[in-house]
Amino acid sequence: MIKKILLISFLSFLFFAGFSQNKPILRTNANDEPKVERKILKEFSTDTAAFVKEIKTFFTEVAVDDAKKSMFDFLDKWKTGGFSLDEQQQIIAICNKMLKVKMRPYPDFQGYFNNILMIKNKKLSSDIFNAYSEVLGQIIEKQKKEFRGFNESMFSLFQDQILADNGGKKWRVSSNAYLLEFKKEPTITFSATDLQLYSRADTMSIYTTSGIYYINTNKWRGTGGNVYWARVGFGREKASVKLKKYYFDLRTSDYSSDSAELTYPSLFKTPVLGRFSDKVTATFQGEKASYPRFSSYQNVFKLNNVFQNINYYGGFSLEGAQIIGKSADSTRAMVTVFSNGKLTVKALARSFVIAKDKLVSSKASITIYIGDGDSIYHPQCIFNYNEKTRRLTMARKDEGVFASPFFNSYHQLEFSPDNIIWDLDSTKMNLKSISNTPKDISFESSNFFNIDKMLQLQGILDYNPITKLKNFFDKNGSNTATIDAVAGYFGNTPDNMLALLILLSREGYIFYDIDGKTVTQKNKLAHYERAANKGEDFDVIKFISNLSGRPNGVYDMNTKELTVLGVSLIKLSDSQQTYIIPLNKTVKFLKNRDMVFNGMVHSGRFNFWGNGMYFDYDSFKINLDNIDSLKFKFPEFDDKGNEIEMHDIQNTIQKITGFLYIDKGNNKSGKKPYIEYPIFRCTKESYVYYDKKSIYGGVYLKDSFFFRIDPFVIENLDHFTAE
């Protein structure tokens, strides 16, 4: 009985064991649902029909619909003759290599099928198919971890000719002719292609270049190629760069190239060698874009007529549509402006921007040439030329060295308008305020001195900065020194000296070059020191122009005259009580503070009214060639000889010609008491008429009744009495 039971059990085991070799083994999953475990596929058949069945079986458990679609699309292409027999064997070989290293149907096989389908759909060459198969096989064997990234890169290349896609920035080639190889890593070699980077708002291109793309590392090593400035509106004939060798990472959005050659026919007869760079930006900038960029290796160029009668000297860069003129080493770039063939304006700066319709520097020293060695100078202002209006504006700002006054050596004046404006087709320059309301513009003689100003600079210091700085320059033996040398003399640091030097520059005592870090003394520094400590003569000529909407001054380039408007009063001597009140608030300055004006001269107790009056600064006198009338006051005294009050003389002296000597020419300050001054010398006959209506109804006509006065001299006008 026991033997019978054992026999039955053994036969049953043989039955079920044999059944299990031909049928799937049923298991349960986590939900106790039956799950089929199929035999593991170890190799695809080289028989094309069997291969199709095996692929279908291989994808049976794939739950991703897109992956299954890729598989069916591939098999459709296979069964309809889409692949040659040789290509089919290559495919089977690749699939077996993938199977061997346990790659999955999704995403690995799907990615592979998508790529070979894209090669066929885009009708790429069989050479590309073969090279892809060869390189992919190498990657499977040697760089399995790079498989998926490589396939993704190749799909973008096959489909859209995209080399790299970096989140909205795509590098694209124009050519489908390339060599795909595997050396130490997969590479793609292009013998001729356009390479372009696209972003949502911008595009940059390299045309007709060659290069090698290193897929795993996203590096591009290029040779040759041309770049144009089309992004900023330039035609190809206007500006282009020829690249030599360059190298960059395609994960970035910029690149650069040394030893590039710029062709810019309107400026250079031959190509210029330099460094080139380009970059895509996040927003569209059009003509305002600052890329592409080129910077020349050559330090100094001379560019004639960048605009009509405007030349440039210095380094050269092209940033977008703008030419950037930069300084070379310690030498600043220079712009010169000519009028009638003569140098009229020179600007020096670390950089200039030259666009299609403007030339600008945010910080330039300005020299306006007057002739015979004279000029108007400012150490640091804004230089702005507008080609559309042909207008040059040289502007001050109320900060730092910008706030320094203009110095005019011809007229020996300092003045502080906001702008000097020159329309290049005009022979006049306007001195203007930018304020919409009347604003005080100061004009000051170069020999002006005020001890209070000097003491204010000293403040609580135990020395006067003007005196100490003048002593430094005397010992230095030069008018220019570095800030380090000045700071060392003052026992201070350059940083701590900066505020004082900027203040002295703003007040017109020195020129301070912030970029060059140099200090240059002006004559005003020496004058103040000598006037304060050594008794040097000085004057008190300082006045205000107050206007809005019109120029405060007009400089005539032909006559060299400076006409100043909005002037209520100009004090010539406080010790001699002499000042002028110009008619229509207008006075004309000639060389060295000489003046021509109409209006009134007040001196001591005398008032002169007339036209064409001429103030001679050196001799410190006024030529009174056309005086309409003269009136004066005289004092009334009490019995004790005390002055009670002043009275106007009733009659007016008319038709006067002569000279008013304010003081000695070397005593404009009035420090020495020459009591005879002011002196009026009448050189011709003058007259008193009695034809006023207030005198008997005007019965005494000029022609028949008058009092004639012979030439005379009156001294000490400020102490004149009736006696």
XYZ file of C-alpha atoms in Angstrom:
723
model
C 0.000 0.000 0.000
C 2.791 2.328 0.911
C 4.653 1.459 -2.291
C 1.502 2.254 -4.296
C 1.174 5.676 -2.679
C 4.828 6.519 -3.360
C 4.498 5.481 -7.013
C 1.448 7.668 -7.519
C 3.209 10.652 -5.892
C 6.299 10.237 -8.082
C 4.252 10.037 -11.285
C 2.327 13.141 -10.254
C 5.587 15.053 -9.691
C 6.848 14.069 -13.125
C 3.588 15.225 -14.696
C 3.503 18.638 -13.076
C 7.233 19.199 -13.504
C 6.924 18.573 -17.232
C 3.938 20.888 -17.453
C 5.803 23.681 -15.709
C 8.553 23.730 -18.397
C 6.089 24.685 -21.123
C 3.703 26.952 -19.241
C 4.162 30.145 -17.262
C 4.389 29.876 -13.541
C 1.562 31.713 -11.809
C 2.441 33.988 -8.946
C 0.441 36.587 -7.132
C 1.241 40.235 -6.795
C 0.679 42.470 -3.830
C -3.046 42.537 -4.583
C -3.188 38.738 -4.810
C -3.786 39.040 -8.541
C -2.107 36.471 -10.737
C 1.084 37.642 -12.411
C 2.812 35.889 -15.283
C 6.593 35.549 -15.158
C 7.923 34.852 -18.629
C 11.228 33.433 -19.620
C 14.083 35.956 -19.626
C 15.182 36.897 -23.168
C 18.934 36.592 -23.423
C 19.469 37.394 -27.108
C 17.523 38.611 -30.109
C 17.459 36.356 -33.122
C 19.268 37.396 -36.280
C 16.259 36.112 -38.185
C 14.316 39.229 -39.082
C 10.875 37.648 -38.675
C 11.749 36.123 -35.301
C 13.271 39.463 -34.251
C 9.921 41.170 -34.799
C 8.102 38.691 -32.557
C 10.780 38.957 -29.902
C 10.572 42.751 -29.854
C 6.816 42.570 -29.409
C 7.218 40.110 -26.565
C 9.987 42.255 -25.055
C 7.622 45.269 -24.911
C 4.639 43.248 -23.598
C 4.928 44.469 -20.031
C 5.637 48.120 -20.946
C 2.838 50.274 -19.569
C 3.907 53.525 -21.267
C 1.745 54.102 -24.327
C 4.282 56.392 -25.967
C 6.962 53.707 -25.699
C 4.670 51.102 -27.256
C 3.858 53.498 -30.077
C 7.570 53.943 -30.759
C 7.958 50.158 -30.879
C 5.048 49.706 -33.303
C 6.268 52.598 -35.503
C 9.670 50.949 -35.609
C 8.230 47.529 -36.535
C 6.052 49.116 -39.233
C 9.146 50.685 -40.750
C 10.949 47.357 -40.419
C 8.214 45.299 -42.095
C 7.700 47.833 -44.914
C 11.340 47.801 -46.033
C 12.309 51.015 -44.289
C 15.654 49.503 -43.304
C 18.099 47.751 -45.607
C 19.263 44.250 -44.768
C 22.588 45.639 -43.577
C 20.821 48.206 -41.406
C 18.572 45.503 -39.985
C 21.588 43.495 -38.911
C 23.104 46.619 -37.371
C 19.878 47.182 -35.446
C 19.776 43.601 -34.186
C 23.423 43.872 -33.136
C 22.747 47.106 -31.204
C 19.655 45.595 -29.554
C 21.664 42.588 -28.439
C 24.360 44.857 -26.966
C 21.663 46.762 -25.106
C 20.070 43.532 -23.943
C 23.383 42.242 -22.741
C 23.874 45.207 -20.377
C 20.237 44.886 -19.229
C 18.857 48.040 -20.817
C 15.123 48.473 -20.555
C 12.439 48.679 -23.227
C 11.532 52.074 -21.778
C 13.259 54.471 -22.025
C 16.382 52.885 -23.574
C 14.990 50.869 -26.519
C 12.334 53.454 -27.144
C 15.023 56.177 -27.399
C 17.034 54.059 -29.799
C 14.025 53.311 -32.009
C 13.032 56.996 -32.052
C 16.489 57.969 -33.275
C 16.722 55.503 -36.142
C 13.167 56.357 -37.146
C 14.083 60.073 -37.163
C 17.112 59.346 -39.363
C 14.774 57.688 -41.855
C 11.982 60.253 -41.593
C 14.425 63.132 -42.150
C 16.032 61.197 -44.997
C 19.484 61.525 -43.536
C 22.311 59.730 -45.255
C 23.193 56.073 -44.730
C 26.612 57.291 -43.562
C 24.934 58.976 -40.631
C 22.938 55.818 -39.876
C 26.056 53.685 -39.963
C 28.100 56.146 -37.886
C 25.321 56.403 -35.327
C 25.196 52.612 -34.988
C 28.952 52.404 -34.618
C 29.194 55.166 -31.988
C 26.169 53.903 -30.073
C 27.719 50.456 -29.877
C 30.894 51.982 -28.447
C 28.937 53.917 -25.850
C 27.026 50.798 -24.755
C 30.290 48.948 -24.277
C 32.418 51.750 -22.791
C 30.222 54.538 -21.474
C 26.879 53.005 -20.575
C 26.043 55.880 -18.221
C 26.182 58.316 -21.152
C 23.754 56.270 -23.267
C 20.544 58.140 -22.531
C 22.113 61.609 -22.676
C 23.781 60.749 -25.961
C 20.540 59.468 -27.467
C 18.643 62.573 -26.361
C 21.298 64.792 -27.965
C 21.221 62.801 -31.186
C 17.434 62.921 -31.389
C 17.509 66.741 -31.198
C 20.194 66.817 -33.885
C 18.362 64.384 -36.184
C 14.994 66.067 -35.722
C 15.765 69.808 -35.576
C 19.533 70.054 -36.117
C 19.881 71.164 -32.479
C 23.189 70.442 -30.802
C 22.253 71.558 -27.301
C 19.035 72.612 -25.586
C 19.473 74.520 -22.341
C 16.041 75.417 -21.107
C 14.849 77.781 -23.804
C 18.276 78.400 -25.333
C 19.059 76.182 -28.284
C 22.275 75.793 -30.268
C 21.449 74.836 -33.839
C 23.468 73.941 -36.926
C 22.444 74.520 -40.521
C 24.109 71.448 -42.033
C 23.148 67.762 -42.020
C 26.567 66.858 -43.354
C 28.734 65.848 -40.438
C 30.976 63.085 -39.203
C 29.913 61.201 -36.073
C 32.809 59.411 -34.369
C 33.854 57.841 -31.122
C 37.368 58.413 -29.899
C 37.645 58.927 -26.186
C 34.087 60.232 -26.298
C 31.456 60.736 -28.984
C 32.108 63.720 -31.259
C 30.444 65.357 -34.225
C 32.646 67.082 -36.773
C 31.229 69.743 -39.114
C 33.350 70.796 -42.060
C 31.026 73.706 -42.934
C 27.936 74.918 -41.107
C 26.221 77.916 -39.589
C 26.040 77.739 -35.794
C 23.232 79.659 -34.127
C 21.984 80.128 -30.576
C 18.288 80.897 -30.187
C 16.607 82.236 -27.087
C 13.062 83.454 -26.617
C 14.081 87.021 -27.386
C 17.463 86.931 -29.097
C 19.624 85.080 -31.605
C 23.349 84.991 -32.288
C 25.008 83.322 -35.260
C 28.370 82.167 -36.562
C 28.257 81.690 -40.316
C 30.318 79.285 -42.434
C 32.296 77.838 -39.576
C 33.718 74.390 -38.901
C 34.159 72.619 -35.621
C 33.961 69.595 -33.400
C 31.183 69.090 -30.878
C 32.066 66.972 -27.848
C 28.693 65.538 -26.919
C 29.287 64.271 -23.394
C 30.890 67.505 -22.207
C 28.858 69.895 -24.403
C 32.030 71.576 -25.665
C 32.488 73.084 -29.121
C 35.903 73.676 -30.631
C 35.508 75.863 -33.693
C 37.685 77.128 -36.509
C 36.892 80.024 -38.824
C 33.513 81.577 -39.415
C 31.978 84.990 -39.872
C 29.827 87.057 -37.533
C 27.742 90.067 -38.536
C 26.022 92.886 -36.647
C 22.548 92.281 -38.101
C 20.994 92.217 -34.613
C 21.633 95.969 -34.272
C 20.585 96.828 -37.803
C 23.963 96.779 -39.592
C 24.188 95.322 -43.058
C 26.819 92.651 -43.643
C 28.892 95.077 -45.654
C 29.129 97.558 -42.764
C 30.755 95.400 -40.092
C 31.823 91.765 -39.810
C 34.259 89.615 -37.870
C 36.260 86.664 -39.150
C 36.988 84.159 -36.413
C 40.065 81.987 -36.187
C 40.042 79.391 -33.406
C 37.508 79.497 -30.599
C 36.261 77.164 -27.889
C 33.250 77.294 -25.577
C 30.649 75.338 -23.630
C 27.280 75.002 -25.350
C 25.565 75.056 -21.974
C 26.379 78.760 -21.821
C 24.843 81.605 -23.814
C 28.055 83.421 -24.671
C 31.498 82.869 -26.138
C 34.650 84.740 -27.077
C 37.434 84.413 -29.608
C 40.954 85.836 -29.648
C 42.781 87.021 -32.775
C 39.521 87.788 -34.556
C 39.606 90.127 -37.560
C 37.121 92.992 -37.781
C 36.209 94.458 -41.147
C 34.671 97.943 -40.895
C 35.230 99.638 -44.269
C 33.892 103.052 -43.313
C 36.554 103.355 -40.572
C 39.419 101.008 -41.505
C 41.025 100.263 -44.854
C 42.277 96.872 -43.661
C 40.966 94.341 -41.113
C 41.699 95.036 -37.447
C 42.900 92.306 -35.108
C 41.322 91.939 -31.666
C 39.163 89.971 -29.269
C 35.559 89.144 -30.150
C 32.679 88.122 -27.894
C 28.976 87.525 -28.319
C 26.036 86.767 -26.067
C 22.291 86.295 -26.259
C 20.208 88.337 -23.845
C 16.994 87.633 -21.983
C 15.126 90.502 -23.621
C 15.032 91.865 -27.143
C 17.083 95.058 -27.351
C 17.266 95.716 -31.071
C 19.537 98.609 -31.988
C 20.275 99.178 -28.294
C 21.872 95.745 -27.863
C 25.472 95.799 -26.597
C 26.446 92.601 -28.457
C 28.288 91.470 -30.563
C 31.466 93.028 -29.160
C 34.939 93.541 -30.562
C 37.958 95.064 -28.814
C 41.058 95.888 -30.818
C 44.540 94.874 -29.753
C 45.972 98.073 -31.213
C 46.007 100.810 -28.597
C 45.670 103.905 -30.753
C 43.666 104.557 -33.888
C 42.969 107.785 -35.703
C 39.421 107.828 -37.032
C 38.772 110.884 -39.156
C 35.258 112.207 -39.588
C 33.411 109.758 -37.363
C 30.971 112.623 -37.808
C 31.507 115.673 -39.987
C 34.533 117.634 -38.682
C 34.834 115.309 -35.663
C 37.833 112.999 -35.265
C 38.674 110.315 -32.737
C 42.064 109.136 -31.421
C 42.461 106.145 -29.107
C 41.644 102.509 -28.628
C 38.703 100.944 -30.435
C 35.875 98.668 -29.356
C 32.570 97.918 -31.009
C 29.725 97.027 -28.647
C 26.525 96.412 -30.528
C 25.947 99.431 -32.727
C 28.126 101.642 -30.556
C 31.797 102.354 -31.020
C 33.503 102.540 -27.636
C 36.668 104.580 -27.711
C 38.852 103.624 -24.772
C 42.083 104.924 -23.370
C 45.319 103.079 -23.893
C 47.278 102.519 -20.703
C 47.699 105.961 -19.070
C 46.831 107.897 -22.240
C 43.217 109.002 -22.489
C 41.185 108.707 -25.664
C 40.624 111.985 -27.504
C 37.907 113.581 -29.617
C 38.635 116.717 -31.633
C 36.041 119.009 -33.197
C 36.959 121.413 -35.996
C 35.325 124.581 -37.297
C 36.451 126.179 -40.539
C 39.490 123.935 -40.519
C 40.604 125.024 -37.047
C 40.699 122.890 -33.922
C 37.912 124.245 -31.733
C 37.143 121.632 -29.069
C 39.231 118.828 -27.602
C 37.831 116.232 -25.187
C 39.925 113.681 -23.282
C 38.295 110.693 -21.568
C 38.802 107.109 -20.492
C 36.052 106.136 -22.883
C 33.731 107.542 -25.528
C 30.567 105.984 -26.927
C 30.163 106.560 -30.662
C 26.726 105.508 -31.904
C 25.141 106.157 -35.283
C 23.691 109.498 -34.173
C 25.685 110.522 -31.085
C 29.098 110.730 -29.479
C 29.121 110.714 -25.685
C 31.434 110.541 -22.710
C 30.092 110.590 -19.181
C 33.352 112.011 -17.859
C 35.676 114.080 -20.041
C 38.008 117.026 -19.688
C 37.129 119.768 -22.145
C 39.251 122.396 -23.881
C 37.597 125.033 -26.094
C 40.314 126.777 -28.077
C 40.082 130.550 -28.425
C 43.415 131.171 -30.109
C 46.854 132.536 -29.230
C 47.257 129.867 -26.566
C 44.018 130.712 -24.767
C 41.112 128.409 -24.062
C 38.075 127.578 -21.951
C 38.797 124.513 -19.841
C 36.917 122.133 -17.576
C 38.543 119.122 -15.882
C 35.511 116.830 -15.853
C 32.147 117.267 -17.493
C 29.686 115.385 -19.678
C 30.470 115.504 -23.396
C 27.426 114.891 -25.596
C 27.264 115.361 -29.371
C 23.954 114.784 -31.180
C 24.347 114.190 -34.906
C 20.666 114.806 -35.713
C 20.802 118.363 -34.368
C 24.575 118.844 -34.918
C 24.668 120.074 -31.306
C 27.532 119.635 -28.846
C 26.701 119.979 -25.157
C 29.387 120.178 -22.472
C 27.625 119.837 -19.129
C 28.573 120.308 -15.488
C 26.919 118.539 -12.579
C 26.636 119.701 -9.002
C 28.777 116.897 -7.592
C 32.453 116.129 -7.136
C 34.874 117.461 -9.735
C 31.925 117.938 -12.123
C 31.002 121.004 -10.053
C 34.302 122.745 -10.819
C 33.926 126.014 -12.762
C 34.955 126.504 -16.363
C 38.136 128.563 -16.621
C 38.484 131.016 -19.488
C 42.090 132.139 -19.900
C 41.307 134.600 -22.708
C 38.779 136.606 -20.714
C 40.442 135.618 -17.398
C 37.147 134.532 -15.918
C 35.777 131.544 -14.076
C 32.101 130.801 -14.634
C 29.668 128.075 -13.658
C 26.864 127.587 -16.190
C 25.235 124.155 -16.251
C 26.018 123.773 -19.952
C 28.067 125.188 -22.765
C 26.157 124.431 -25.949
C 27.526 124.706 -29.462
C 25.519 124.109 -32.610
C 28.367 123.109 -34.924
C 26.981 124.995 -37.900
C 27.015 128.191 -35.820
C 29.903 130.388 -34.727
C 28.467 130.970 -31.270
C 28.466 128.972 -28.053
C 25.773 129.457 -25.423
C 26.325 129.342 -21.674
C 23.078 128.114 -20.160
C 21.352 126.969 -17.026
C 19.154 123.876 -17.210
C 16.722 125.302 -14.642
C 13.217 126.282 -15.688
C 13.298 129.050 -13.101
C 15.875 131.848 -12.850
C 19.151 130.537 -11.463
C 22.284 132.340 -10.337
C 25.297 131.694 -12.573
C 28.530 132.970 -11.060
C 31.255 134.801 -12.967
C 34.526 135.533 -11.187
C 37.748 137.274 -12.161
C 40.866 135.117 -12.051
C 42.372 137.731 -9.703
C 39.429 137.782 -7.340
C 40.276 137.305 -3.671
C 38.209 137.034 -0.534
C 39.940 136.316 2.751
C 36.736 134.914 4.263
C 36.646 132.153 1.633
C 40.192 131.207 2.474
C 39.467 131.072 6.189
C 36.346 128.991 5.618
C 38.485 126.353 3.920
C 40.706 126.185 6.966
C 37.868 125.724 9.428
C 39.228 124.085 12.594
C 42.457 122.893 10.978
C 45.722 124.160 12.416
C 46.906 125.023 8.915
C 45.374 126.578 5.821
C 45.012 124.030 2.992
C 45.722 126.631 0.305
C 48.942 127.781 1.930
C 50.121 124.253 2.661
C 49.326 122.968 -0.817
C 51.098 125.944 -2.408
C 54.173 125.224 -0.249
C 54.059 121.607 -1.428
C 54.105 122.613 -5.096
C 56.925 125.075 -4.470
C 59.028 122.277 -2.984
C 57.868 119.766 -5.569
C 59.163 121.892 -8.425
C 56.254 120.946 -10.675
C 52.666 122.083 -11.117
C 51.379 118.493 -11.149
C 51.793 115.728 -8.579
C 50.202 112.412 -7.642
C 47.651 112.239 -4.866
C 50.026 109.906 -3.002
C 52.719 112.589 -2.983
C 50.277 115.259 -1.813
C 48.869 112.998 0.900
C 52.368 112.164 2.086
C 53.224 115.846 2.426
C 50.035 116.437 4.411
C 50.784 113.430 6.622
C 47.551 111.784 5.531
C 46.233 108.953 3.370
C 45.020 109.432 -0.237
C 41.513 108.330 0.772
C 41.357 110.903 3.536
C 42.715 113.615 1.218
C 40.131 112.985 -1.482
C 37.312 115.100 -0.052
C 39.612 118.115 0.414
C 41.035 117.834 -3.097
C 37.574 117.598 -4.641
C 36.508 120.669 -2.661
C 39.563 122.618 -3.837
C 38.801 121.556 -7.395
C 35.172 122.661 -7.085
C 36.352 126.049 -5.848
C 38.744 126.396 -8.774
C 42.097 126.258 -6.946
C 43.306 123.016 -8.553
C 42.518 120.543 -11.306
C 41.983 117.087 -9.825
C 42.091 114.127 -12.228
C 40.164 111.329 -10.512
C 41.123 108.702 -13.091
C 44.789 109.616 -13.206
C 44.850 110.443 -9.471
C 46.882 113.599 -10.126
C 46.627 117.119 -8.718
C 47.505 120.191 -10.803
C 47.688 123.634 -9.241
C 45.949 126.540 -10.961
C 47.092 130.140 -10.863
C 44.245 130.788 -8.440
C 45.956 128.675 -5.753
C 49.153 130.702 -5.960
C 47.206 133.959 -6.213
C 45.212 133.286 -3.046
C 48.318 132.282 -1.131
C 50.240 135.402 -2.221
C 47.267 137.733 -1.713
C 46.763 136.407 1.813
C 50.372 136.163 2.910
C 52.514 138.345 0.681
C 50.376 141.367 -0.127
C 49.764 140.559 -3.815
C 47.172 142.807 -5.392
C 43.740 141.410 -6.231
C 40.348 142.523 -7.467
C 36.759 142.102 -6.287
C 35.147 141.419 -9.673
C 32.558 138.748 -9.076
C 28.979 138.970 -10.317
C 25.839 136.956 -10.997
C 23.866 136.273 -14.151
C 20.272 135.365 -13.372
C 18.066 134.230 -16.242
C 15.774 131.432 -17.342
C 14.815 130.338 -20.836
C 17.679 132.238 -22.462
C 21.458 131.835 -22.451
C 23.303 133.445 -19.563
C 26.186 134.088 -21.912
C 27.135 133.876 -25.577
C 30.691 133.337 -26.768
C 31.310 134.525 -30.338
C 34.029 132.401 -31.934
C 34.725 134.977 -34.640
C 35.103 138.075 -32.473
C 36.136 136.214 -29.279
C 33.651 138.361 -27.389
C 31.754 136.930 -24.424
C 28.372 138.582 -23.960
C 26.856 138.006 -20.534
C 23.154 138.591 -19.941
C 21.033 138.827 -16.824
C 23.620 140.973 -14.994
C 22.182 143.453 -12.528
C 25.454 144.842 -11.170
C 29.215 144.381 -11.421
C 31.340 145.665 -8.587
C 34.714 146.955 -9.776
C 36.077 148.360 -6.514
C 34.569 148.258 -3.052
C 37.198 150.570 -1.575
C 36.462 153.203 -4.227
C 32.718 152.523 -4.282
C 32.693 151.874 -8.020
C 30.290 149.568 -9.823
C 28.393 149.370 -13.086
C 24.708 148.706 -13.780
C 24.485 147.491 -17.405
C 21.603 148.604 -19.602
C 19.321 145.627 -20.371
C 21.496 143.684 -17.908
C 23.967 142.999 -20.702
C 27.748 143.391 -20.734
C 30.308 142.336 -23.323
C 33.687 140.963 -22.203
C 36.811 141.325 -24.306
C 40.301 139.984 -23.669
C 41.539 140.022 -20.060
C 38.292 141.253 -18.455
C 37.999 144.405 -20.575
C 34.315 145.271 -20.897
C 32.038 147.188 -23.225
C 28.602 148.149 -21.950
C 25.813 150.682 -21.957
C 24.135 151.852 -18.792
C 25.351 153.535 -15.632
C 28.674 153.773 -13.826
C 28.569 154.670 -10.167
C 31.809 155.902 -8.609
C 31.933 157.584 -5.229
C 29.250 160.244 -5.349
C 29.004 160.364 -9.157
C 26.705 158.583 -11.593
C 27.527 158.471 -15.328
C 24.904 157.390 -17.912
C 25.937 156.578 -21.411
C 26.612 154.144 -24.226
C 29.728 152.427 -25.494
C 31.554 152.682 -22.177
C 34.795 150.716 -22.130
C 36.386 149.265 -18.991
C 40.148 148.720 -19.330
C 41.107 146.139 -16.712
C 44.879 146.554 -16.720
C 44.833 150.339 -16.316
C 41.697 150.053 -14.152
C 39.886 152.866 -15.874
C 36.685 153.373 -17.863
C 36.682 155.212 -21.182
C 33.619 157.462 -21.203
C 33.401 158.445 -24.860
C 29.670 158.812 -25.112
C 28.215 159.941 -21.805
C 24.696 161.269 -22.038
C 24.652 162.740 -18.590
C 26.432 163.062 -15.280
C 24.830 163.572 -11.905
C 26.386 163.630 -8.490
C 25.610 164.162 -4.844
C 27.112 166.508 -2.318
C 26.901 166.428 1.467
C 25.294 168.960 3.772
C 27.115 169.686 7.029
C 25.964 171.174 10.308
C 27.698 174.001 12.159
C 30.068 171.541 13.754
C 31.153 170.094 10.427
C 29.222 166.842 10.760
C 27.619 165.443 7.623
C 23.861 165.651 7.866
C 22.617 164.281 4.563
C 23.394 163.941 0.860
C 21.778 166.109 -1.814
C 21.484 165.585 -5.561
C 22.814 168.389 -7.691
C 19.889 169.939 -9.514
C 21.483 170.284 -12.917
C 22.719 167.497 -15.141
C 25.976 167.759 -17.054
C 25.575 166.390 -20.584
C 27.653 165.486 -23.650
C 30.592 164.367 -21.589
C 33.736 162.684 -22.844
C 36.549 161.538 -20.636
C 38.067 158.877 -18.398
C 37.206 157.514 -14.987
C 40.336 156.332 -13.181
C 39.064 153.983 -10.493
C 42.418 153.400 -8.807
C 45.992 152.698 -9.746
C 46.280 149.682 -12.051
C 48.415 147.857 -9.484
C 46.087 148.706 -6.590
C 42.785 147.210 -7.695
C 42.272 145.865 -4.195
C 42.529 149.393 -2.750
C 44.829 148.091 -0.028
C 46.986 151.204 -0.431
C 45.059 154.423 0.272
C 45.543 156.689 -2.733
C 43.151 159.398 -1.617
C 42.997 161.130 -4.968
C 41.089 158.208 -6.506
C 38.624 157.816 -8.078
C 39.514 160.516 -10.616
C 37.310 161.766 -13.424
C 39.074 163.582 -16.272
C 36.742 165.334 -18.693
C 38.664 165.779 -21.944
C 36.194 167.860 -23.962
C 33.679 170.585 -23.413
C 30.471 169.530 -21.690
C 27.157 171.324 -21.183
C 24.374 172.065 -18.768
C 20.955 172.699 -20.329
C 17.868 174.292 -18.795
C 15.174 173.102 -21.169
C 13.273 170.954 -18.678
C 9.573 171.652 -18.333
C 10.140 172.097 -14.633
C 12.209 175.219 -15.338
C 9.723 177.921 -16.380
C 7.878 175.564 -18.643
C 10.949 174.788 -20.749
C 11.346 178.233 -22.253
C 15.148 177.953 -22.250
C 15.845 175.996 -25.424
C 19.058 174.015 -25.776
C 20.253 175.824 -28.851
C 19.958 179.278 -27.319
C 20.504 178.888 -23.609
C 23.093 176.611 -22.019
C 26.131 176.580 -19.777
C 29.356 175.332 -21.346
C 31.996 173.712 -19.132
C 35.608 173.536 -20.177
C 37.561 170.265 -19.731
C 38.117 169.563 -16.069
C 39.426 167.039 -13.562
C 37.710 165.960 -10.352
C 39.623 163.857 -7.840
C 38.472 161.853 -4.876
C 34.983 161.308 -6.272
C 33.882 159.397 -3.191
C 34.571 162.423 -1.006
C 33.315 165.181 -3.330
C 31.800 168.250 -1.679
C 30.003 171.332 -2.963
C 33.082 173.407 -2.203
